[in-house]
Amino acid sequence: MKELLHIAALAALLSVASAWTSRVHPNCSYADIEGSWMFYEGERNLNNSAQCLSVDPVRVTKVQLYYPNQATDQFGNVGTWTLLYNNAFEVLINGRKYFTFSYAEMIDNYFIRSLCNQTYPGWSYDVTLRHWSCFYGVKETQTGTKLHADNFKTAQNNFVMTTEYQKKFVREINSKQNSWKAKAYEQFNGKTAEEMFRMSGGRRDIPVEKPQPSAVTEEQRKRASLLPRHWDWRNVDGVNYVSPVRNQLSCGACYAFAVMGMLESRLRIRTNNTYQPVLSVQDAIDCSDLVGGCDGGYAYQLSRYALEQGVVEEQCRPYNANNGQCLANTCDRIYVSDYSFVGGYYGACNEVLMQEALLNNGPIAVGMVASSYSFPMYSGGIYRDLQISARSDFYPFEYTDHAVIIVGYGEDAESGEKYWIVKNSWGDTWGEEGYFRIRRGTNEASIESDAFEASPIP
């Protein structure tokens, strides 16, 4: 058949390692992915240990991806899909889930060329987590290539943070606004630009863009009027359901701390605080092919790992803030039954849906912009970003370089300003005992654009 003839031409290109560290990170937008795709799939005789380094196709599935999240196949089955940031997408149709990363290549060790009409080898399985296979996708409409600089490589790697440097920015920040206070932190002194990048999530090879969250509908607005004005999972009738603040140090594993912290709190909630685990970040960053360990990753994709592979408790593999090998262990694994973006797909999130998810299910994980020079200096108050401009068209991707956990919300008694209560992973001496408050309802620092949640099984 015509489609299978195309396989040979792509075989050499796509027979590459699919581990995060081997992939070049693309920059593919919603418009690049929306449209008609051919999925070339191998034998369905694998399991959750499949590496998917290459594909020997035996079947072809045609899938049409529509706005905003509907998918259909050649048999007329209807399913759903979602973009995952700017580097991957996921399709659920006819009882099978397909996950893959968009393709990109490095040019002259400096520029990245994204080929958004094709993918790396990815994973597929049915909804019972059986019949695993490897596949890759080719879009029928040829999307143009994109070229951009590797932002991580352009960082000032000879930069070293000093007290004097921090104090300079502290003075500027505190003189520009009075919503929050900045201060210098001794823990940042001596850190290089790369180490500061890692603290805010590691590498992101993308241009800086900030979208608007999904518009709040009239129905959602009515539901919001019935919600409590204040909520904090650290104090629900005197009970704290939030696990302790941790410190990721100079490892870019904030995404893993966000996922584990969300699951820890939700396990406490689901067991009336009788089960209070601390989950192993190290096991997840060492063992997941979907993320890059200390070099960065995305929290949503680690939730997928929690469903497919499960996570373990901290004592099974303690955190050491370094990349390591995935070693076999006999520890009990904790799984999630499902995971999803708040609103159902990437780009559907908004303030009201986040409040409802938070109240109904527990703390939620979110991405945000933390690489602004102002955020690391936060010491208290309601944070406002001092840079990053907005765009208004439907462009469901925002530059986020840090992952954190929203545990509550409220309103300032004097100014009436709304805020989120957010748990960070920079230790309990940072901010407000490891937490910060940030403006709510304005997508401050992109915090209301890609919230997601997962349901752990106690």
Short mmCIF file of C-alpha atoms in Angstrom, two decimals:
data_model
loop_
_atom_site.label_atom_id
_atom_site.label_comp_id
_atom_site.label_asym_id
_atom_site.label_seq_id
_atom_site.Cartn_x
_atom_site.Cartn_y
_atom_site.Cartn_z
CA MET A 1 0.00 0.00 0.00
CA LYS A 2 1.10 3.56 -0.64
CA GLU A 3 1.48 4.43 3.03
CA LEU A 4 3.83 1.52 3.70
CA LEU A 5 6.12 2.60 0.85
CA HIS A 6 6.76 5.79 2.79
CA ILE A 7 8.13 3.81 5.73
CA ALA A 8 11.42 2.90 4.10
CA ALA A 9 12.21 6.55 3.40
CA LEU A 10 11.77 7.43 7.06
CA ALA A 11 13.29 4.34 8.61
CA ALA A 12 16.85 5.66 8.90
CA LEU A 13 15.67 9.01 10.21
CA LEU A 14 13.41 7.59 12.88
CA SER A 15 15.57 4.71 14.09
CA VAL A 16 17.06 6.81 16.85
CA ALA A 17 17.01 6.58 20.62
CA SER A 18 13.87 8.01 22.12
CA ALA A 19 15.23 8.79 25.58
CA TRP A 20 14.81 12.44 26.54
CA THR A 21 18.55 13.08 26.59
CA SER A 22 18.92 11.76 23.03
CA ARG A 23 16.09 13.83 21.59
CA VAL A 24 16.44 17.37 20.36
CA HIS A 25 13.56 19.34 21.83
CA PRO A 26 11.15 20.73 19.20
CA ASN A 27 8.97 23.82 19.12
CA CYS A 28 5.70 22.70 17.51
CA SER A 29 2.51 24.70 17.94
CA TYR A 30 -1.12 23.60 18.06
CA ALA A 31 -1.56 24.55 14.39
CA ASP A 32 1.45 22.40 13.45
CA ILE A 33 -0.12 19.28 14.99
CA GLU A 34 -3.80 19.78 14.14
CA GLY A 35 -4.73 17.90 10.95
CA SER A 36 -4.47 14.46 9.33
CA TRP A 37 -1.83 11.96 10.52
CA MET A 38 -0.73 8.45 9.58
CA PHE A 39 0.40 6.34 12.55
CA TYR A 40 2.83 3.55 11.54
CA GLU A 41 2.67 0.93 14.29
CA GLY A 42 4.69 -2.18 15.08
CA GLU A 43 3.55 -5.48 16.58
CA ARG A 44 1.35 -5.21 19.66
CA ASN A 45 3.33 -7.75 21.64
CA LEU A 46 5.38 -5.48 23.94
CA ASN A 47 4.93 -4.39 27.56
CA ASN A 48 5.63 -1.31 29.69
CA SER A 49 9.39 -1.90 29.50
CA ALA A 50 9.43 -1.10 25.76
CA GLN A 51 12.10 1.47 24.87
CA CYS A 52 10.75 2.21 21.36
CA LEU A 53 14.13 3.00 19.85
CA SER A 54 12.85 2.13 16.38
CA VAL A 55 9.70 0.87 14.64
CA ASP A 56 9.10 -2.03 12.26
CA PRO A 57 5.57 -1.14 11.08
CA VAL A 58 2.95 -3.79 10.41
CA ARG A 59 -0.18 -1.61 10.46
CA VAL A 60 -1.21 1.94 9.55
CA THR A 61 -3.91 4.00 11.27
CA LYS A 62 -5.17 7.27 9.84
CA VAL A 63 -6.14 9.80 12.50
CA GLN A 64 -7.66 13.26 12.03
CA LEU A 65 -7.03 15.76 14.83
CA TYR A 66 -9.63 18.54 15.08
CA TYR A 67 -10.04 21.74 17.10
CA PRO A 68 -10.11 21.84 20.04
CA ASN A 69 -9.53 18.22 21.13
CA GLN A 70 -11.57 15.81 18.95
CA ALA A 71 -9.98 12.94 17.03
CA THR A 72 -11.43 10.51 14.46
CA ASP A 73 -9.93 7.51 12.65
CA GLN A 74 -10.57 5.91 9.26
CA PHE A 75 -13.22 3.64 10.81
CA GLY A 76 -15.31 6.56 12.06
CA ASN A 77 -14.39 6.15 15.72
CA VAL A 78 -14.36 9.37 17.72
CA GLY A 79 -11.81 10.07 20.42
CA THR A 80 -9.80 12.90 21.98
CA TRP A 81 -6.33 14.35 21.72
CA THR A 82 -4.21 16.97 23.39
CA LEU A 83 -1.04 18.85 22.64
CA LEU A 84 1.60 18.45 25.36
CA TYR A 85 3.36 21.80 25.62
CA ASN A 86 5.30 22.33 22.39
CA ASN A 87 7.09 18.99 22.11
CA ALA A 88 4.60 16.09 22.14
CA PHE A 89 0.98 15.06 21.67
CA GLU A 90 -1.31 12.30 22.89
CA VAL A 91 -4.30 10.64 21.20
CA LEU A 92 -6.96 8.38 22.73
CA ILE A 93 -9.14 6.61 20.17
CA ASN A 94 -10.79 3.24 19.58
CA GLY A 95 -9.59 1.93 22.93
CA ARG A 96 -5.92 2.80 22.36
CA LYS A 97 -3.68 5.60 23.55
CA TYR A 98 -0.84 6.96 21.39
CA PHE A 99 1.91 9.17 22.84
CA THR A 100 4.87 10.56 20.90
CA PHE A 101 7.32 13.46 20.71
CA SER A 102 7.52 15.74 17.68
CA TYR A 103 10.77 15.52 15.73
CA ALA A 104 13.65 18.02 15.71
CA GLU A 105 17.33 18.07 14.85
CA MET A 106 20.34 20.10 15.94
CA ILE A 107 22.04 22.30 13.34
CA ASP A 108 25.69 23.32 13.89
CA ASN A 109 25.36 22.47 17.58
CA TYR A 110 23.53 25.75 18.14
CA PHE A 111 20.26 25.95 16.17
CA ILE A 112 17.29 23.61 16.44
CA ARG A 113 15.19 22.75 13.40
CA SER A 114 11.73 21.42 14.25
CA LEU A 115 10.09 19.09 11.72
CA CYS A 116 6.59 19.19 13.13
CA ASN A 117 5.06 16.95 10.44
CA GLN A 118 6.78 13.85 11.82
CA THR A 119 7.58 12.31 15.18
CA TYR A 120 10.12 10.28 17.06
CA PRO A 121 9.16 6.66 17.83
CA GLY A 122 6.53 6.70 20.55
CA TRP A 123 4.41 4.32 22.61
CA SER A 124 0.92 2.90 22.16
CA TYR A 125 -1.20 0.57 24.30
CA ASP A 126 -4.85 -0.20 24.91
CA VAL A 127 -6.82 1.32 27.76
CA THR A 128 -6.21 -1.75 29.93
CA LEU A 129 -2.44 -1.10 29.70
CA ARG A 130 -1.96 -4.21 27.56
CA HIS A 131 -0.80 -4.88 24.00
CA TRP A 132 1.98 -2.31 23.96
CA SER A 133 3.57 -1.32 20.67
CA CYS A 134 5.90 1.28 19.17
CA PHE A 135 4.78 3.68 16.45
CA TYR A 136 5.67 6.92 14.73
CA GLY A 137 3.54 9.53 13.02
CA VAL A 138 3.71 11.35 9.69
CA LYS A 139 1.39 14.24 8.96
CA GLU A 140 -0.27 14.18 5.55
CA THR A 141 -0.05 17.95 5.21
CA GLN A 142 3.59 18.99 5.07
CA THR A 143 4.12 21.55 7.82
CA GLY A 144 7.06 23.87 7.20
CA THR A 145 10.20 23.50 9.28
CA LYS A 146 11.09 25.91 12.08
CA LEU A 147 14.52 27.11 13.10
CA HIS A 148 15.39 28.66 16.44
CA ALA A 149 18.42 29.04 18.67
CA ASP A 150 19.01 26.65 21.53
CA ASN A 151 18.24 29.05 24.39
CA PHE A 152 19.98 26.82 26.90
CA LYS A 153 23.26 27.04 24.99
CA THR A 154 23.02 30.82 24.74
CA ALA A 155 22.93 31.25 28.52
CA GLN A 156 25.72 33.23 30.12
CA ASN A 157 27.53 30.18 31.42
CA ASN A 158 30.31 32.30 32.90
CA PHE A 159 27.79 34.08 35.14
CA VAL A 160 27.99 33.44 38.90
CA MET A 161 25.30 34.70 41.29
CA THR A 162 26.60 36.99 44.05
CA THR A 163 25.05 38.87 46.97
CA GLU A 164 25.78 42.18 45.22
CA TYR A 165 24.02 41.01 42.06
CA GLN A 166 20.97 39.95 44.06
CA LYS A 167 20.86 43.20 46.03
CA LYS A 168 20.87 45.18 42.79
CA PHE A 169 17.72 43.42 41.62
CA VAL A 170 16.13 43.52 45.05
CA ARG A 171 16.37 47.32 45.07
CA GLU A 172 14.91 47.54 41.57
CA ILE A 173 12.05 45.12 42.32
CA ASN A 174 11.04 46.79 45.60
CA SER A 175 11.13 50.22 43.99
CA LYS A 176 8.85 49.23 41.12
CA GLN A 177 5.89 47.85 43.09
CA ASN A 178 4.56 47.27 46.61
CA SER A 179 2.53 44.09 46.11
CA TRP A 180 5.38 41.86 47.26
CA LYS A 181 8.84 42.07 48.75
CA ALA A 182 12.13 40.80 47.38
CA LYS A 183 15.28 39.88 49.26
CA ALA A 184 18.69 38.31 48.60
CA TYR A 185 19.13 34.62 49.41
CA GLU A 186 22.43 33.16 50.55
CA GLN A 187 21.47 29.79 49.01
CA PHE A 188 21.75 31.33 45.51
CA ASN A 189 25.26 32.72 45.97
CA GLY A 190 27.89 30.99 43.87
CA LYS A 191 25.37 29.39 41.51
CA THR A 192 26.13 29.54 37.80
CA ALA A 193 23.63 30.45 35.10
CA GLU A 194 23.19 26.74 34.33
CA GLU A 195 22.49 25.94 37.98
CA MET A 196 19.90 28.72 38.16
CA PHE A 197 18.34 27.35 34.96
CA ARG A 198 18.13 23.92 36.56
CA MET A 199 16.44 25.31 39.66
CA SER A 200 13.71 26.69 37.43
CA GLY A 201 13.20 23.47 35.52
CA GLY A 202 16.16 22.92 33.24
CA ARG A 203 16.34 23.46 29.50
CA ARG A 204 13.50 24.81 27.39
CA ASP A 205 14.51 25.27 23.75
CA ILE A 206 11.69 27.65 22.89
CA PRO A 207 10.86 31.30 22.31
CA VAL A 208 9.13 33.22 25.09
CA GLU A 209 5.36 33.31 24.50
CA LYS A 210 2.49 33.71 26.91
CA PRO A 211 -1.08 32.79 25.96
CA GLN A 212 -4.32 33.61 27.69
CA PRO A 213 -6.10 30.80 29.54
CA SER A 214 -9.43 29.55 28.24
CA ALA A 215 -12.23 32.10 28.66
CA VAL A 216 -14.47 31.64 31.69
CA THR A 217 -17.98 30.81 30.50
CA GLU A 218 -21.13 32.24 32.06
CA GLU A 219 -21.97 28.84 33.51
CA GLN A 220 -18.51 28.58 35.08
CA ARG A 221 -18.86 32.10 36.46
CA LYS A 222 -22.12 31.12 38.19
CA ARG A 223 -20.48 28.03 39.68
CA ALA A 224 -17.58 30.14 40.89
CA SER A 225 -19.94 32.40 42.84
CA LEU A 226 -20.84 29.39 45.01
CA LEU A 227 -17.25 28.50 45.88
CA PRO A 228 -15.71 29.52 49.23
CA ARG A 229 -13.68 32.74 49.05
CA HIS A 230 -10.74 31.13 50.82
CA TRP A 231 -9.36 27.60 50.78
CA ASP A 232 -6.09 26.11 52.02
CA TRP A 233 -5.36 22.38 52.12
CA ARG A 234 -2.79 23.10 54.85
CA ASN A 235 -5.64 23.94 57.20
CA VAL A 236 -9.00 22.30 56.60
CA ASP A 237 -10.80 22.42 59.93
CA GLY A 238 -7.40 22.36 61.61
CA VAL A 239 -6.03 19.44 59.56
CA ASN A 240 -3.01 19.73 57.23
CA TYR A 241 -3.20 17.54 54.11
CA VAL A 242 -0.05 18.92 52.44
CA SER A 243 3.29 17.12 52.65
CA PRO A 244 6.42 18.99 53.81
CA VAL A 245 8.28 21.45 51.57
CA ARG A 246 11.36 19.92 49.95
CA ASN A 247 14.45 21.34 48.24
CA GLN A 248 15.38 20.28 44.71
CA LEU A 249 18.80 21.98 45.06
CA SER A 250 20.56 22.51 41.70
CA CYS A 251 18.84 19.59 39.96
CA GLY A 252 16.21 20.61 37.40
CA ALA A 253 13.63 18.21 38.80
CA CYS A 254 10.92 20.68 39.82
CA TYR A 255 8.49 18.83 37.56
CA ALA A 256 9.01 15.64 39.59
CA PHE A 257 8.64 17.44 42.91
CA ALA A 258 5.38 18.95 41.63
CA VAL A 259 3.97 15.56 40.62
CA MET A 260 5.10 13.77 43.78
CA GLY A 261 3.89 16.60 46.01
CA MET A 262 0.47 16.59 44.32
CA LEU A 263 0.18 12.80 44.71
CA GLU A 264 1.39 12.93 48.34
CA SER A 265 -1.33 15.41 49.28
CA ARG A 266 -4.05 13.59 47.37
CA LEU A 267 -3.12 10.31 49.05
CA ARG A 268 -3.48 12.04 52.41
CA ILE A 269 -6.88 13.40 51.41
CA ARG A 270 -8.12 10.04 50.08
CA THR A 271 -7.11 8.22 53.28
CA ASN A 272 -8.25 10.87 55.78
CA ASN A 273 -4.57 11.56 56.56
CA THR A 274 -3.89 7.98 57.66
CA TYR A 275 -1.39 7.43 54.82
CA GLN A 276 1.25 10.17 54.63
CA PRO A 277 3.95 9.02 52.20
CA VAL A 278 6.86 11.01 50.83
CA LEU A 279 7.38 9.78 47.27
CA SER A 280 10.70 9.23 45.54
CA VAL A 281 11.65 11.92 43.06
CA GLN A 282 14.95 10.15 42.37
CA ASP A 283 13.30 6.93 41.20
CA ALA A 284 11.07 8.84 38.80
CA ILE A 285 13.79 11.00 37.24
CA ASP A 286 16.19 8.07 36.91
CA CYS A 287 13.70 5.63 35.41
CA SER A 288 11.33 7.59 33.14
CA ASP A 289 12.15 7.83 29.41
CA LEU A 290 9.61 10.67 29.16
CA VAL A 291 11.66 13.23 31.10
CA GLY A 292 15.27 14.36 31.35
CA GLY A 293 16.23 13.82 34.96
CA CYS A 294 18.10 16.84 36.31
CA ASP A 295 18.15 18.36 32.81
CA GLY A 296 14.45 19.18 32.98
CA GLY A 297 11.12 17.72 32.02
CA TYR A 298 7.38 18.22 32.07
CA ALA A 299 5.18 17.28 34.99
CA TYR A 300 2.28 16.05 32.85
CA GLN A 301 4.52 13.49 31.18
CA LEU A 302 5.71 12.22 34.55
CA SER A 303 2.07 11.64 35.53
CA ARG A 304 1.88 9.33 32.53
CA TYR A 305 4.87 7.47 34.01
CA ALA A 306 3.00 7.15 37.33
CA LEU A 307 0.12 5.44 35.51
CA GLU A 308 2.27 3.14 33.37
CA GLN A 309 5.14 2.28 35.74
CA GLY A 310 4.12 3.50 39.19
CA VAL A 311 6.12 5.46 41.77
CA VAL A 312 7.78 4.40 45.03
CA GLU A 313 8.32 5.94 48.44
CA GLU A 314 11.37 8.04 49.29
CA GLN A 315 13.11 5.42 51.42
CA CYS A 316 13.22 3.09 48.41
CA ARG A 317 15.45 5.50 46.47
CA PRO A 318 16.40 8.68 48.40
CA TYR A 319 16.93 11.96 46.56
CA ASN A 320 20.54 12.87 45.72
CA ALA A 321 19.98 15.79 43.27
CA ASN A 322 21.94 14.06 40.48
CA ASN A 323 21.15 11.99 37.42
CA GLY A 324 21.52 8.27 38.08
CA GLN A 325 20.89 4.85 36.62
CA CYS A 326 17.53 3.15 36.90
CA LEU A 327 18.17 0.25 39.24
CA ALA A 328 15.71 -2.57 39.79
CA ASN A 329 14.04 -2.67 43.19
CA THR A 330 11.36 -4.69 44.95
CA CYS A 331 9.62 -1.73 46.57
CA ASP A 332 5.84 -1.48 46.44
CA ARG A 333 4.66 0.82 43.65
CA ILE A 334 1.88 3.36 43.80
CA TYR A 335 -0.10 4.03 40.63
CA VAL A 336 -2.52 6.63 39.37
CA SER A 337 -5.80 5.67 37.72
CA ASP A 338 -5.90 8.68 35.40
CA TYR A 339 -4.28 12.02 34.65
CA SER A 340 -5.43 15.02 32.62
CA PHE A 341 -5.04 18.72 32.04
CA VAL A 342 -7.57 20.77 33.97
CA GLY A 343 -10.33 21.43 31.45
CA GLY A 344 -9.63 18.17 29.62
CA TYR A 345 -6.90 19.19 27.18
CA TYR A 346 -3.94 21.53 26.84
CA GLY A 347 -5.31 25.05 26.35
CA ALA A 348 -8.66 24.52 28.14
CA CYS A 349 -7.55 25.61 31.61
CA ASN A 350 -8.83 28.67 33.49
CA GLU A 351 -9.13 30.05 37.01
CA VAL A 352 -12.59 28.62 37.79
CA LEU A 353 -11.77 25.12 36.57
CA MET A 354 -8.58 25.22 38.65
CA GLN A 355 -10.54 26.23 41.77
CA GLU A 356 -13.02 23.39 41.24
CA ALA A 357 -10.31 20.79 40.67
CA LEU A 358 -8.46 22.02 43.75
CA LEU A 359 -11.53 21.88 45.98
CA ASN A 360 -12.94 18.61 44.67
CA ASN A 361 -9.77 16.55 44.30
CA GLY A 362 -6.88 18.22 46.12
CA PRO A 363 -3.75 20.23 45.22
CA ILE A 364 -2.99 20.61 41.52
CA ALA A 365 0.31 20.90 39.66
CA VAL A 366 0.98 23.88 37.41
CA GLY A 367 3.71 25.26 35.19
CA MET A 368 4.86 28.86 35.51
CA VAL A 369 7.60 31.27 34.45
CA ALA A 370 10.25 31.37 37.17
CA SER A 371 13.26 32.46 35.10
CA SER A 372 12.23 36.10 35.36
CA TYR A 373 14.98 37.88 37.31
CA SER A 374 12.39 38.84 39.92
CA PHE A 375 10.88 35.53 41.02
CA PRO A 376 13.89 33.94 42.81
CA MET A 377 14.11 37.05 45.01
CA TYR A 378 10.53 36.70 46.32
CA SER A 379 10.24 36.81 50.10
CA GLY A 380 6.57 37.55 50.77
CA GLY A 381 3.38 39.20 49.54
CA ILE A 382 1.34 38.63 46.38
CA TYR A 383 3.75 38.07 43.52
CA ARG A 384 3.46 39.96 40.24
CA ASP A 385 5.73 39.24 37.30
CA LEU A 386 7.58 42.34 36.12
CA GLN A 387 7.98 41.19 32.52
CA ILE A 388 6.50 38.80 29.86
CA SER A 389 3.82 40.23 27.56
CA ALA A 390 0.55 38.49 26.64
CA ARG A 391 -1.03 37.35 23.40
CA SER A 392 -4.76 36.95 22.79
CA ASP A 393 -5.22 34.42 19.96
CA PHE A 394 -5.72 30.68 20.54
CA TYR A 395 -2.16 29.49 20.98
CA PRO A 396 -2.21 26.78 23.65
CA PHE A 397 1.41 26.95 24.62
CA GLU A 398 3.12 29.05 27.19
CA TYR A 399 6.74 29.40 28.10
CA THR A 400 6.89 27.72 31.49
CA ASP A 401 10.18 26.81 33.07
CA HIS A 402 9.16 25.76 36.56
CA ALA A 403 6.56 23.42 38.05
CA VAL A 404 4.87 24.01 41.40
CA ILE A 405 1.76 22.94 43.36
CA ILE A 406 -1.30 25.08 44.07
CA VAL A 407 -2.64 24.16 47.52
CA GLY A 408 -5.17 26.95 48.05
CA TYR A 409 -6.44 30.40 47.18
CA GLY A 410 -7.75 33.53 48.86
CA GLU A 411 -8.23 37.30 48.77
CA ASP A 412 -6.21 40.00 50.48
CA ALA A 413 -8.21 41.51 53.34
CA GLU A 414 -7.11 45.10 52.61
CA SER A 415 -6.74 45.34 48.83
CA GLY A 416 -9.21 42.61 47.87
CA GLU A 417 -6.62 41.22 45.43
CA LYS A 418 -7.15 37.55 44.64
CA TYR A 419 -4.24 35.11 44.91
CA TRP A 420 -3.19 31.48 44.69
CA ILE A 421 -1.29 29.78 47.53
CA VAL A 422 1.57 27.83 45.94
CA LYS A 423 4.07 25.30 47.26
CA ASN A 424 7.58 25.58 45.81
CA SER A 425 10.51 23.13 45.92
CA TRP A 426 13.33 25.48 46.95
CA GLY A 427 13.31 24.66 50.66
CA ASP A 428 11.36 26.14 53.58
CA THR A 429 13.71 29.11 54.05
CA TRP A 430 12.65 30.56 50.68
CA GLY A 431 9.57 32.79 50.34
CA GLU A 432 6.81 32.34 52.90
CA GLU A 433 8.21 29.20 54.57
CA GLY A 434 8.64 27.55 51.19
CA TYR A 435 5.38 28.89 49.73
CA PHE A 436 4.42 31.96 47.75
CA ARG A 437 1.24 33.78 46.86
CA ILE A 438 0.66 34.94 43.31
CA ARG A 439 -2.08 36.98 41.66
CA ARG A 440 -5.13 34.93 40.68
CA GLY A 441 -7.33 35.43 37.63
CA THR A 442 -4.69 37.23 35.56
CA ASN A 443 -2.56 34.26 34.40
CA GLU A 444 0.34 35.77 36.27
CA ALA A 445 3.63 34.20 35.14
CA SER A 446 1.53 31.81 32.97
CA ILE A 447 0.32 29.97 36.07
CA GLU A 448 -3.27 29.50 34.85
CA SER A 449 -2.56 28.00 31.44
CA ASP A 450 -1.60 24.36 31.92
CA ALA A 451 -2.73 23.07 35.33
CA PHE A 452 -3.14 19.32 35.52
CA GLU A 453 -4.10 16.64 38.01
CA ALA A 454 -3.77 12.91 38.58
CA SER A 455 -5.72 10.45 40.73
CA PRO A 456 -3.47 8.25 42.93
CA ILE A 457 -4.68 4.85 44.09
CA PRO A 458 -4.04 4.47 47.87
#
